Each structure stands twice: as C-alpha cells, then as structure tokens.
Amino acid sequence: MCMHDEAATHYIDIIDQTTLGHRFIKKEFDVTPRIGWQIDPFGHSAVQAYLLGAEVGFDSLFFGRIDYQDRDKRKNDKSLEFVWQGSKSLGSSAQIFSGAFPKNYEPPSGFYFEVNDDSPIVQDDITLFDYNVQDRVNNFVAAAVSQANITRTDHIMWTMGTDFKYQYAHTWFRQMDKLIHYVNKDGRVNALYSTPSIYTDAKYATNESWPIKTDDFFPYADRTNAYWTGYFTSRPALKYYVRTMSGYYLAARQLEFLKGRTNSGLNTDSLADALAIAQHHDAVTGTEKQHVANDYAKRLSIGYTEAEQLVATSLAHLVESASYTGSGNPITEFQQCPLLNISYCPAAEVNLSQGKQLIVVVYNSLGWKRNDVIRIPVINEDVTVQDSEGREIESQLLPLDDAHVGLRNYHVKAYLGRTPTNTPNYWLAFTVSVPPLGFSTYTISDAKGAGACSTRSSVYTFQGREKSTVEVGQGNVKLTFSTDQGKMTNYVNRRSLVEELVEQSYSFYTAYNGSSDEAPLIPQNSGAYVFRPNGTFLINPGEKASFTVMRGPIIDEVHQHINSWIYQITRLHKEKEHVEVEFIVGPIPIDDGTGKEVVTQIATTMATNKTFYTDSNGRDFIKRIRDYRTDWDLKVHQPIAGNYYPINLGIYMQDNRAEFSVLVDRSIGGSSTVDGQIDLMLHRRLLLDDSRGVAEALNETVCVPNDCTGLRIQGKFYFRIDPMGDGAKWRRSFGQEIYSPLLLAFAEQDGDNWKNSHVTTFSGVGSSYSLPDNVALITLQELDDGKVLLRLAHLYEIGEDKDLSVMANVELKQLFPRKKIGEVTEMNLSANQERAEMEKKRLVWKVEEGSAEEAKVVRGGRVDPAKLVVELGPMEIRTFLIEFKQRFHRDMADA
C-alpha cells in the first residue's frame, strides 16, 4: 500500500501492509509484482531483503540511499549491485539480487526536464542557432559510459525523475523521445524505455557472478556529520500509537474470525488501511510535517473506533455463546480503555457499592498460556478479586502518584475536551492466567463484609539527599538502590545466580545549532531525520528530588522524581525475572534556545569489547561493533550519531559470563557508546530543521485549548541479565508479550450471576493445546471470500538457543478444533501467489567464488493433507490460505 520504512517498522506491520497492497493489485489487475522498489527509505534492513524481498517472490530489490562512504567504495569495486543474503538462518534460500543507485534516485546531471529545470533541451531544429543534437548525444554517451565504468555487465539503469517531478510530464517524455532516437542513431550506446523487471531479466541473462552482501545498511549518512539516526526516535508518541494499534489489530482479527466475519457489518478494514499507510517512510518515521502526523493519527483513531466496536461485539458473542441461539445481537456491552496508558479508564472507575461488580474479560492473542499482572485504576479502597472459577485471588492496591494524575488530567482535557470528574486513588494489580487465543474472566467487587480484600502497598518516601540503601524485589530478582544518589547499584537473579552492578542515568544531547565550523559547507543541524549532537550533559537528580518505595505481594516499585520533567518508576513483578522501567519525559525545556535529545543510559561492569546486538524490524539480531562497518573502512566523524541503530524489539550485549538485554515498547534509537553500557534515546525536541525535506522543526506540543506545552512521553523498557547463552528465550517470548499486550474489556454487573449466565473462560485452540514455545501466530484473519489467512512464524534464529532453535511442529487440527479443514494452500509471504509457483519462477543468481560458507538451511516440508502438521525451521514464516468445510460452530460449552 506504500513504500514502507525499514528502520522504525515492525516485521508484522510491513508484512500486513505489503499483503494488503499485493492482494489488491492481484484482485483488481491480476498482476503479481516481481520487483522491490524501496528507493527512498533512509537505510535498508536485512528483513526487507529476505522477508519482504525473497519471501514475497521478488526477483530483485532496488533502492537509492546508502551511506556515502559505502557508495564510494562500491563504485570503486563495481559492487553497487550484489546478491543480498539477509538471513543467516535462511541463507541462499532467501537471497535476492539487489542494486543501489549511483546517485540516490536521480537522473544523471544535466538530464532533468521539468518545465522549470535548467538542463538543456534537445534542440533538433537545424535552422535554429541553439541546435545541439550532437552535444546532447555526446553528453548522454559520456554519462552512460561513466556509469558503465562502475557497473558490472553492459546494462545500466537511469532513474529518470525524482521528488515532485512529472507535474507536467510532456516536457520529460518529449526530451526522452528525442534522446532515445538520436542516441540510438549515433550507435555508441543503445537507449530504451525500460522497467525494473526488464532490467533484472537483462542482468540475469548475462550469467554474471555477483558479490554477496549480508546484514543491513544501517546507519545511513548522506554526507559528513549527517547521520540519519534521529528518526529512529522522532515523534515517539506516534511510534507508540502505531505499535499499540498493530498489536490491537492482530487481536481484533482473531476475534473477528472467532465470531465470524460479516462483510456488511463491523470489520477491521479501516484499521488495516490506517496501519498500512502509517508504515510509510515519512509516517511512522516521524519525518513528516505536524499536520500530516496529525492526519496519520486521526486515521488510526477512526480505524480503532470501528475495530473497538467489533472486539466488544465479538467478545459479547463468545461470553454469551452458551445461551446464544444464532439470532439477534448479544446483550453484553463491553467497554475498553484506549487511554489506559495515561491512567484513564472510566469503565474501571466505577463505584462498587450496593452490590455492583466490575467484570474484566482478559483476552490473550498469543498461542500459548499466559500468566501476567494487569493494573487498572479504581475508586474503591476495599475490593476483592475473583477468578473465572469464583475463587478469591491475591491483589494489591498501589497509590496513584501525582505525576500520573497530572498526566491523566492534562491529556484527557487535551484529547476529550473535558477534565475527568473523578480521580481514582489507586491502581489495582492482580495476576491473571489466560489460555491461548482465549479469555479468562475476573470479577472485582466491594470487599466490605466479604472475604479477603486487596493488600495495600507499604510506602516509604526519602527526600532530597537523605542517605539510605533500599532493597526491592519479588521472587527471583532483587535490586538495590542508593537513595542519596537516586541510582540502582546492584542486580541479582537468585535463580540463575547472576549478579551485576547496574547504574541507570539520564542525559541529554544539545542539538547542533549551525555554527560556522563547517564553512564553506552547509551547517548540519539536528532535525526530524538527522541526529547531530553538540554536547552531552548528565541530568543529576535535584536536591528536592523524591525517592519513594512501594512494596506489596505482587509488585514492588521505586518512584523517582528525577527533576521537574523526568519521572521514573522501576518495577519488579512477582515470579518475573526482569525489571520494568516506566518513564515520563517532558516537556523538554527549550527556554535556553537549544533543542535537545534525551537519552537514558544503563551501565554495567561487563567487558563487551565495543560489541552489541540490535534487532532487524523485530526479527533477526545483527551484530554491531562501535566505530566499525563490515563492508568498508569507516572514517569516524560522528562517534555518537554514527553508532546509533534502530531498535524495534531490543538490544543486548554480552561478555564471557552474562548477557544483558533491554526490550522496548516502540521503535526507538539505541546504541552502546561505551563498553558495558546501553543507550536509549527516549525523546527529541528540536528548534531547527535539518534541511532534508520537512522544512519544519521537530517541536511537538500539546494544547489545552490554546495553551501549548512541549510533548510529554510516557513509555516503558525492560531489562534482564542472564547467564551467557540463555538470554534469547526471554527476548523472544517476552518480546511477543510486549507486542501483543493482554486485551481488557469491562462490563458492570448487578448481583452475582455472571458465572452462571456467561462463559467465563475460553480458548480458541484445542483442549490443553498450545503453540510450541518457539512459534508465534502472527496472522489469523478471515478474508472477505470466507477463506482464512494464517501465518506462523518461528521465533528463533539458527544457533540462537540450544533448545528452541530447532524444527517446530504446529497441528492445524488443534489450532482449529471446532472446524473441519477442507483445503490448505501454502502461499508466498504476501499471499498473492501459491508458494510452489513462486519457487518455480525464482531466479537463481550466481555468486562470486570464495563467498563465506553458510549454515545448513532448515525449512519445513510439505503439509500432509491427512496429518495437517506444519513444520517450521529457524526464522521461517509460512503463510496459508485455509478453506473450511463448515461454518464456525457457536456452541462452546465444551470450551
């Protein structure tokens, strides 16, 4: 649907948007695209090459932007075109012929033909004094030979156009017609109108051997001091909104399937369209003007509103299915809380006196059972929580702090135009257990006169520089804090016996302000695209900074009011072995006239030897070495900005004894600028443009109604230390939980008869079945023709985990226990052609001798129509269209 970005996008999103576009083209025009055309994204990912290239059936992939140092080297050794093997797990089985243009996506100099361009036209009227046919032919031939000298084979491609061209196409085609005619008449060069497909076929026919490229093309700089690494974080609120809607869309499609899709009623199509266009390389990237960013958010909001109604209706059908007769609409009215991230959830903030109960249905979109802690704001102080069986379970009340109350009141007024009438006093936290592709029900009621009620947290507050050492921890993990320094000092995992000194701090980079040190070059500012720091300043907690500890049976928290615009909570959950850090950053102060980028650093004593690992679109992890590039000898001009990489899932580092992993809740920029340290850029506020096309400073504000303040960002990251070689399981499994948070739906109930009149627990898969630990269900969607689109993804790379980097099996009969499977057809990744046909047409490119040996590729075999078991090798994603022999059976009493 768009030319998606390759840094700030999650692999599930770009698969979905590509599928939407490819199936549209197939349906409307019966065309199957052959070529990847990613000419404008600002750096290129390994996932784009092997997943969104080879696995969708493309024969080649072309793009415009690579680092200026890399481009110079590739020109010299004729390697602008190559065979790209983006996955070490899938190797040559998912390779693709790729080409980077010699000069971005532009024609050669002197061949621009817009009405206002100054390139000479071809004047072929010999009676006029400016007749220039031979000059223009000579210029054309010289430009062609120049490009041929840096290109293998006799075929070269000219990209005749660039941004904002062909507003009057006649001037272009008139000149190109003449050039083709006179150049071919000259005979030294053969010129023709072509397409990327024709060009690819011509290259393939030469039987040339091509160099191999692995890994990716990040980070990207278009000149000295101009690293396009700022956009990895730009507009972090929009990035979070896109990620949140992505996980919601995945769950909504599952519920749409479980209920049964109706083409005339509510569906997820509007949200699909909004999410697709939000993957554009000037959308989720944060590199658009403010009014355009507003438009993307508005489209997402409109799509969410319809999907929210669909989810509520689907859940109502499922909980009422025991008495559902198939006619009419369900009675239950579920409410949801899209503003729960700012502590606003009217559906939960109800008075539970006079026997009223709050029903919470918790839906799990993952393919395995999930135990997790949920938190909702509540008004009542004495409440009790019961599970699906009516058993009272342990719960905890945590005071709602002033920082979150302020965030709530300000943003509710901004978004909804009104101030909340009630302010909840507490967060209610309790542990839920939810089956795969299913839901569990929890009942919250007034505890007066009842049994056990929620445990109130113990609260201790330390002011200013009051000196003390505090230990917090639940179960296996223990953290030590020094209150006078406001820092973590020690992390202990009792189960795995890992201990590490850990210190977390905040800094900000001041943005370069265009001083004259680069004359006569154009000064390079930080902006929406470019990260250009001018200095680093540590943010020390102020003298009045408070430090509050909350302890309870489920959660321990440490609240730190670091300064007037940074608030942080460090949270540990019972039975979890990771640390959760929630932050509120902003408004970033700019009263000194300087833009800033805010970074948190997590420092350890690990000896990491300049090495760290970041994910590619949430999929493969790629090794990074500070101040180093695999493909060329890097000249370091920007030691900070030039070492930042995009993070969608996480970043980790290791030494000979341990792994330290950090996972994120949205696309973000990160690095390890010092050995043993992880850096995450959380927020940016800039006052100058970087001259790359936005023509607007990245200075986001929120206005109530006309009183505007800088944007505040609320978010989370998570970290954990494991023994060396053991970290992958947490990164992969918990990474899925971050992407697919539990979906909460609320209803009110008078009396105590919910359990008797509703289904309280349900799983869409077979009894006692769950997906293997190394497999994720990334698409379950009923299409408008009644077929079901299914995608299964192996979560591990080859050699990543000693137990889980192996072949996995999924039983389709257990995945669809209430339906009789008719036909299963394996498709390519974007589901616009059968996989078998794609493989028959695939071009097999020769590579240069001496290329590095690859690991043995493991792929799943053909699906036996009798057994219906899907095999998946490491990093393999398989896509199927499934036809069922009967409609969905709605009687779920056997659930």
mmCIF file of N, CA, C and O in Angstrom, residues 141-213:
data_model
loop_
_atom_site.group_PDB
_atom_site.id
_atom_site.type_symbol
_atom_site.label_atom_id
_atom_site.label_comp_id
_atom_site.label_asym_id
_atom_site.label_seq_id
_atom_site.Cartn_x
_atom_site.Cartn_y
_atom_site.Cartn_z
ATOM 1 N N VAL A 141 26.124 9.969 -23.932
ATOM 2 C CA VAL A 141 27.056 8.852 -24.029
ATOM 3 C C VAL A 141 28.100 8.936 -22.921
ATOM 4 O O VAL A 141 28.446 7.925 -22.298
ATOM 5 N N ALA A 142 28.604 10.140 -22.639
ATOM 6 C CA ALA A 142 29.607 10.302 -21.589
ATOM 7 C C ALA A 142 29.051 9.889 -20.229
ATOM 8 O O ALA A 142 29.730 9.211 -19.440
ATOM 9 N N ALA A 143 27.790 10.283 -19.941
ATOM 10 C CA ALA A 143 27.167 9.915 -18.674
ATOM 11 C C ALA A 143 26.943 8.405 -18.604
ATOM 12 O O ALA A 143 27.132 7.782 -17.547
ATOM 13 N N ALA A 144 26.555 7.798 -19.734
ATOM 14 C CA ALA A 144 26.326 6.348 -19.758
ATOM 15 C C ALA A 144 27.633 5.586 -19.549
ATOM 16 O O ALA A 144 27.692 4.614 -18.783
ATOM 17 N N VAL A 145 28.701 6.022 -20.212
ATOM 18 C CA VAL A 145 29.994 5.346 -20.072
ATOM 19 C C VAL A 145 30.521 5.504 -18.650
ATOM 20 O O VAL A 145 31.082 4.565 -18.071
ATOM 21 N N SER A 146 30.329 6.693 -18.083
ATOM 22 C CA SER A 146 30.767 6.933 -16.705
ATOM 23 C C SER A 146 30.092 5.963 -15.737
ATOM 24 O O SER A 146 30.751 5.381 -14.855
ATOM 25 N N GLN A 147 28.781 5.755 -15.910
ATOM 26 C CA GLN A 147 28.078 4.812 -15.042
ATOM 27 C C GLN A 147 28.465 3.374 -15.370
ATOM 28 O O GLN A 147 28.586 2.528 -14.465
ATOM 29 N N ALA A 148 28.688 3.082 -16.641
ATOM 30 C CA ALA A 148 29.085 1.723 -17.026
ATOM 31 C C ALA A 148 30.422 1.344 -16.389
ATOM 32 O O ALA A 148 30.663 0.173 -16.069
ATOM 33 N N ASN A 149 31.286 2.322 -16.176
ATOM 34 C CA ASN A 149 32.603 2.055 -15.595
ATOM 35 C C ASN A 149 32.532 1.663 -14.121
ATOM 36 O O ASN A 149 33.521 1.184 -13.564
ATOM 37 N N ILE A 150 31.382 1.880 -13.476
ATOM 38 C CA ILE A 150 31.233 1.469 -12.072
ATOM 39 C C ILE A 150 30.182 0.368 -11.929
ATOM 40 O O ILE A 150 29.745 0.067 -10.820
ATOM 41 N N THR A 151 29.780 -0.231 -13.057
ATOM 42 C CA THR A 151 28.696 -1.221 -13.056
ATOM 43 C C THR A 151 29.143 -2.480 -13.778
ATOM 44 O O THR A 151 29.791 -2.404 -14.819
ATOM 45 N N ARG A 152 28.781 -3.629 -13.248
ATOM 46 C CA ARG A 152 29.098 -4.907 -13.914
ATOM 47 C C ARG A 152 28.077 -5.176 -15.024
ATOM 48 O O ARG A 152 26.911 -4.842 -14.877
ATOM 49 N N THR A 153 28.519 -5.801 -16.055
ATOM 50 C CA THR A 153 27.774 -6.119 -17.293
ATOM 51 C C THR A 153 27.578 -4.847 -18.119
ATOM 52 O O THR A 153 27.923 -3.738 -17.694
ATOM 53 N N ASP A 154 26.966 -5.012 -19.270
ATOM 54 C CA ASP A 154 26.790 -3.889 -20.193
ATOM 55 C C ASP A 154 25.467 -3.153 -19.997
ATOM 56 O O ASP A 154 25.136 -2.277 -20.792
ATOM 57 N N HIS A 155 24.723 -3.515 -18.969
ATOM 58 C CA HIS A 155 23.406 -2.918 -18.765
ATOM 59 C C HIS A 155 23.442 -1.959 -17.578
ATOM 60 O O HIS A 155 23.912 -2.325 -16.494
ATOM 61 N N ILE A 156 22.936 -0.768 -17.783
ATOM 62 C CA ILE A 156 22.819 0.202 -16.698
ATOM 63 C C ILE A 156 21.398 0.770 -16.673
ATOM 64 O O ILE A 156 20.682 0.741 -17.677
ATOM 65 N N MET A 157 21.005 1.249 -15.507
ATOM 66 C CA MET A 157 19.670 1.815 -15.324
ATOM 67 C C MET A 157 19.791 3.312 -15.015
ATOM 68 O O MET A 157 20.568 3.709 -14.153
ATOM 69 N N TRP A 158 19.008 4.122 -15.733
ATOM 70 C CA TRP A 158 18.871 5.536 -15.386
ATOM 71 C C TRP A 158 17.481 5.750 -14.789
ATOM 72 O O TRP A 158 16.472 5.364 -15.406
ATOM 73 N N THR A 159 17.440 6.324 -13.609
ATOM 74 C CA THR A 159 16.151 6.645 -12.977
ATOM 75 C C THR A 159 15.780 8.071 -13.360
ATOM 76 O O THR A 159 16.309 9.037 -12.816
ATOM 77 N N MET A 160 14.887 8.198 -14.320
ATOM 78 C CA MET A 160 14.573 9.498 -14.912
ATOM 79 C C MET A 160 13.456 10.200 -14.143
ATOM 80 O O MET A 160 12.293 10.227 -14.540
ATOM 81 N N GLY A 161 13.839 10.798 -13.031
ATOM 82 C CA GLY A 161 12.880 11.543 -12.220
ATOM 83 C C GLY A 161 13.364 11.617 -10.794
ATOM 84 O O GLY A 161 14.365 11.004 -10.423
ATOM 85 N N THR A 162 12.674 12.378 -9.977
ATOM 86 C CA THR A 162 12.943 12.450 -8.549
ATOM 87 C C THR A 162 11.733 13.114 -7.889
ATOM 88 O O THR A 162 10.671 13.206 -8.506
ATOM 89 N N ASP A 163 11.873 13.575 -6.646
ATOM 90 C CA ASP A 163 10.731 14.147 -5.922
ATOM 91 C C ASP A 163 10.103 15.307 -6.703
ATOM 92 O O ASP A 163 10.818 16.163 -7.239
ATOM 93 N N PHE A 164 8.779 15.322 -6.738
ATOM 94 C CA PHE A 164 7.979 16.439 -7.263
ATOM 95 C C PHE A 164 8.134 16.650 -8.769
ATOM 96 O O PHE A 164 7.806 17.709 -9.284
ATOM 97 N N LYS A 165 8.638 15.666 -9.472
ATOM 98 C CA LYS A 165 8.777 15.790 -10.922
ATOM 99 C C LYS A 165 7.548 15.200 -11.622
ATOM 100 O O LYS A 165 6.680 14.601 -11.013
ATOM 101 N N TYR A 166 7.494 15.393 -12.933
ATOM 102 C CA TYR A 166 6.390 14.955 -13.791
ATOM 103 C C TYR A 166 5.081 15.662 -13.421
ATOM 104 O O TYR A 166 4.001 15.143 -13.628
ATOM 105 N N GLN A 167 5.223 16.879 -12.885
ATOM 106 C CA GLN A 167 3.997 17.666 -12.689
ATOM 107 C C GLN A 167 3.452 18.107 -14.046
ATOM 108 O O GLN A 167 2.265 18.392 -14.182
ATOM 109 N N TYR A 168 4.338 18.171 -15.041
ATOM 110 C CA TYR A 168 3.929 18.349 -16.442
ATOM 111 C C TYR A 168 4.767 17.358 -17.244
ATOM 112 O O TYR A 168 5.871 17.653 -17.678
ATOM 113 N N ALA A 169 4.229 16.136 -17.395
ATOM 114 C CA ALA A 169 5.023 15.014 -17.900
ATOM 115 C C ALA A 169 5.465 15.206 -19.349
ATOM 116 O O ALA A 169 6.480 14.642 -19.765
ATOM 117 N N HIS A 170 4.732 16.011 -20.116
ATOM 118 C CA HIS A 170 5.038 16.163 -21.538
ATOM 119 C C HIS A 170 6.478 16.620 -21.748
ATOM 120 O O HIS A 170 7.153 16.159 -22.677
ATOM 121 N N THR A 171 6.977 17.534 -20.900
ATOM 122 C CA THR A 171 8.334 18.051 -21.103
ATOM 123 C C THR A 171 9.376 16.952 -20.923
ATOM 124 O O THR A 171 10.422 16.971 -21.569
ATOM 125 N N TRP A 172 9.112 15.998 -20.050
ATOM 126 C CA TRP A 172 10.037 14.877 -19.858
ATOM 127 C C TRP A 172 10.017 13.951 -21.075
ATOM 128 O O TRP A 172 11.061 13.628 -21.644
ATOM 129 N N PHE A 173 8.836 13.507 -21.447
ATOM 130 C CA PHE A 173 8.762 12.480 -22.488
ATOM 131 C C PHE A 173 9.170 13.031 -23.854
ATOM 132 O O PHE A 173 9.734 12.303 -24.674
ATOM 133 N N ARG A 174 8.922 14.291 -24.095
ATOM 134 C CA ARG A 174 9.354 14.876 -25.369
ATOM 135 C C ARG A 174 10.882 14.816 -25.485
ATOM 136 O O ARG A 174 11.417 14.443 -26.528
ATOM 137 N N GLN A 175 11.566 15.147 -24.391
ATOM 138 C CA GLN A 175 13.035 15.128 -24.433
ATOM 139 C C GLN A 175 13.586 13.699 -24.439
ATOM 140 O O GLN A 175 14.564 13.395 -25.135
ATOM 141 N N MET A 176 12.978 12.816 -23.669
ATOM 142 C CA MET A 176 13.469 11.430 -23.678
ATOM 143 C C MET A 176 13.234 10.766 -25.024
ATOM 144 O O MET A 176 14.071 9.977 -25.487
ATOM 145 N N ASP A 177 12.113 11.052 -25.667
ATOM 146 C CA ASP A 177 11.875 10.518 -27.022
ATOM 147 C C ASP A 177 13.014 10.926 -27.960
ATOM 148 O O ASP A 177 13.550 10.102 -28.726
ATOM 149 N N LYS A 178 13.361 12.192 -27.896
ATOM 150 C CA LYS A 178 14.418 12.690 -28.783
ATOM 151 C C LYS A 178 15.766 12.055 -28.440
ATOM 152 O O LYS A 178 16.526 11.657 -29.343
ATOM 153 N N LEU A 179 16.086 11.971 -27.143
ATOM 154 C CA LEU A 179 17.372 11.398 -26.740
ATOM 155 C C LEU A 179 17.503 9.948 -27.195
ATOM 156 O O LEU A 179 18.544 9.540 -27.729
ATOM 157 N N ILE A 180 16.444 9.159 -26.974
ATOM 158 C CA ILE A 180 16.489 7.758 -27.386
ATOM 159 C C ILE A 180 16.699 7.663 -28.903
ATOM 160 O O ILE A 180 17.511 6.859 -29.392
ATOM 161 N N HIS A 181 15.988 8.494 -29.643
ATOM 162 C CA HIS A 181 16.089 8.463 -31.109
ATOM 163 C C HIS A 181 17.506 8.789 -31.572
ATOM 164 O O HIS A 181 18.118 8.026 -32.336
ATOM 165 N N TYR A 182 18.050 9.917 -31.092
ATOM 166 C CA TYR A 182 19.342 10.378 -31.603
ATOM 167 C C TYR A 182 20.514 9.572 -31.034
ATOM 168 O O TYR A 182 21.523 9.361 -31.723
ATOM 169 N N VAL A 183 20.411 9.104 -29.786
ATOM 170 C CA VAL A 183 21.480 8.268 -29.217
ATOM 171 C C VAL A 183 21.567 6.939 -29.962
ATOM 172 O O VAL A 183 22.670 6.467 -30.289
ATOM 173 N N ASN A 184 20.437 6.331 -30.256
ATOM 174 C CA ASN A 184 20.455 5.060 -30.991
ATOM 175 C C ASN A 184 20.916 5.261 -32.429
ATOM 176 O O ASN A 184 21.561 4.374 -33.016
ATOM 177 N N LYS A 185 20.614 6.402 -32.997
ATOM 178 C CA LYS A 185 21.095 6.717 -34.342
ATOM 179 C C LYS A 185 22.611 6.864 -34.345
ATOM 180 O O LYS A 185 23.296 6.448 -35.282
ATOM 181 N N ASP A 186 23.147 7.417 -33.228
ATOM 182 C CA ASP A 186 24.593 7.570 -33.082
ATOM 183 C C ASP A 186 25.273 6.197 -32.994
ATOM 184 O O ASP A 186 26.339 5.997 -33.550
ATOM 185 N N GLY A 187 24.671 5.265 -32.228
ATOM 186 C CA GLY A 187 25.117 3.878 -32.232
ATOM 187 C C GLY A 187 26.104 3.477 -31.159
ATOM 188 O O GLY A 187 26.358 2.280 -30.971
ATOM 189 N N ARG A 188 26.696 4.414 -30.434
ATOM 190 C CA ARG A 188 27.661 4.020 -29.405
ATOM 191 C C ARG A 188 26.979 3.408 -28.169
ATOM 192 O O ARG A 188 27.551 2.569 -27.487
ATOM 193 N N VAL A 189 25.780 3.832 -27.888
ATOM 194 C CA VAL A 189 25.004 3.349 -26.741
ATOM 195 C C VAL A 189 23.609 3.013 -27.234
ATOM 196 O O VAL A 189 23.070 3.717 -28.089
ATOM 197 N N ASN A 190 23.027 1.938 -26.717
ATOM 198 C CA ASN A 190 21.641 1.609 -27.038
ATOM 199 C C ASN A 190 20.752 2.064 -25.877
ATOM 200 O O ASN A 190 20.923 1.620 -24.738
ATOM 201 N N ALA A 191 19.822 2.962 -26.149
ATOM 202 C CA ALA A 191 18.939 3.507 -25.110
ATOM 203 C C ALA A 191 17.517 3.034 -25.370
ATOM 204 O O ALA A 191 17.082 2.936 -26.522
ATOM 205 N N LEU A 192 16.794 2.745 -24.314
ATOM 206 C CA LEU A 192 15.407 2.301 -24.459
ATOM 207 C C LEU A 192 14.615 2.625 -23.203
ATOM 208 O O LEU A 192 15.161 2.684 -22.103
ATOM 209 N N TYR A 193 13.312 2.872 -23.394
ATOM 210 C CA TYR A 193 12.412 2.916 -22.244
ATOM 211 C C TYR A 193 12.354 1.511 -21.650
ATOM 212 O O TYR A 193 12.197 0.529 -22.367
ATOM 213 N N SER A 194 12.449 1.420 -20.334
ATOM 214 C CA SER A 194 12.529 0.113 -19.717
ATOM 215 C C SER A 194 11.760 0.095 -18.404
ATOM 216 O O SER A 194 11.132 1.083 -18.015
ATOM 217 N N THR A 195 11.811 -1.043 -17.758
ATOM 218 C CA THR A 195 11.222 -1.207 -16.427
ATOM 219 C C THR A 195 12.234 -1.953 -15.569
ATOM 220 O O THR A 195 13.140 -2.614 -16.097
ATOM 221 N N PRO A 196 12.096 -1.896 -14.257
ATOM 222 C CA PRO A 196 12.997 -2.684 -13.403
ATOM 223 C C PRO A 196 12.937 -4.184 -13.701
ATOM 224 O O PRO A 196 13.947 -4.881 -13.549
ATOM 225 N N SER A 197 11.791 -4.684 -14.133
ATOM 226 C CA SER A 197 11.684 -6.107 -14.487
ATOM 227 C C SER A 197 12.531 -6.435 -15.710
ATOM 228 O O SER A 197 13.267 -7.433 -15.733
ATOM 229 N N ILE A 198 12.419 -5.607 -16.736
ATOM 230 C CA ILE A 198 13.215 -5.830 -17.961
ATOM 231 C C ILE A 198 14.697 -5.739 -17.630
ATOM 232 O O ILE A 198 15.517 -6.550 -18.085
ATOM 233 N N TYR A 199 15.061 -4.761 -16.813
ATOM 234 C CA TYR A 199 16.457 -4.593 -16.425
ATOM 235 C C TYR A 199 16.960 -5.816 -15.656
ATOM 236 O O TYR A 199 18.053 -6.324 -15.912
ATOM 237 N N THR A 200 16.154 -6.333 -14.731
ATOM 238 C CA THR A 200 16.538 -7.516 -13.956
ATOM 239 C C THR A 200 16.755 -8.713 -14.864
ATOM 240 O O THR A 200 17.741 -9.454 -14.720
ATOM 241 N N ASP A 201 15.847 -8.921 -15.798
ATOM 242 C CA ASP A 201 15.990 -10.054 -16.725
ATOM 243 C C ASP A 201 17.254 -9.925 -17.570
ATOM 244 O O ASP A 201 17.934 -10.922 -17.859
ATOM 245 N N ALA A 202 17.578 -8.705 -17.978
ATOM 246 C CA ALA A 202 18.788 -8.486 -18.777
ATOM 247 C C ALA A 202 20.038 -8.802 -17.953
ATOM 248 O O ALA A 202 20.993 -9.412 -18.446
ATOM 249 N N LYS A 203 20.029 -8.408 -16.693
ATOM 250 C CA LYS A 203 21.173 -8.701 -15.816
ATOM 251 C C LYS A 203 21.310 -10.211 -15.609
ATOM 252 O O LYS A 203 22.419 -10.756 -15.638
ATOM 253 N N TYR A 204 20.196 -10.875 -15.390
ATOM 254 C CA TYR A 204 20.207 -12.314 -15.135
ATOM 255 C C TYR A 204 20.735 -13.082 -16.350
ATOM 256 O O TYR A 204 21.479 -14.062 -16.208
ATOM 257 N N ALA A 205 20.380 -12.596 -17.540
ATOM 258 C CA ALA A 205 20.765 -13.286 -18.773
ATOM 259 C C ALA A 205 22.272 -13.249 -19.018
ATOM 260 O O ALA A 205 22.799 -14.059 -19.798
ATOM 261 N N THR A 206 22.992 -12.346 -18.370
ATOM 262 C CA THR A 206 24.437 -12.259 -18.577
ATOM 263 C C THR A 206 25.200 -13.373 -17.890
ATOM 264 O O THR A 206 26.385 -13.576 -18.154
ATOM 265 N N ASN A 207 24.542 -14.080 -16.935
ATOM 266 C CA ASN A 207 25.176 -15.175 -16.199
ATOM 267 C C ASN A 207 26.383 -14.701 -15.384
ATOM 268 O O ASN A 207 27.329 -15.448 -15.142
ATOM 269 N N GLU A 208 26.366 -13.458 -14.979
ATOM 270 C CA GLU A 208 27.445 -12.854 -14.180
ATOM 271 C C GLU A 208 27.439 -13.439 -12.764
ATOM 272 O O GLU A 208 26.390 -13.849 -12.246
ATOM 273 N N SER A 209 28.604 -13.477 -12.128
ATOM 274 C CA SER A 209 28.702 -13.821 -10.713
ATOM 275 C C SER A 209 28.761 -12.537 -9.897
ATOM 276 O O SER A 209 29.533 -11.620 -10.231
ATOM 277 N N TRP A 210 27.994 -12.494 -8.831
ATOM 278 C CA TRP A 210 27.825 -11.249 -8.084
ATOM 279 C C TRP A 210 28.395 -11.368 -6.674
ATOM 280 O O TRP A 210 28.390 -12.454 -6.081
ATOM 281 N N PRO A 211 28.881 -10.246 -6.122
ATOM 282 C CA PRO A 211 29.335 -10.273 -4.731
ATOM 283 C C PRO A 211 28.162 -10.490 -3.779
ATOM 284 O O PRO A 211 27.012 -10.174 -4.114
ATOM 285 N N ILE A 212 28.456 -11.035 -2.607
ATOM 286 C CA ILE A 212 27.417 -11.283 -1.605
ATOM 287 C C ILE A 212 27.430 -10.175 -0.566
ATOM 288 O O ILE A 212 28.488 -9.704 -0.143
ATOM 289 N N LYS A 213 26.246 -9.752 -0.163
ATOM 290 C CA LYS A 213 26.065 -8.806 0.938
ATOM 291 C C LYS A 213 25.271 -9.505 2.040
ATOM 292 O O LYS A 213 24.288 -10.210 1.764
#
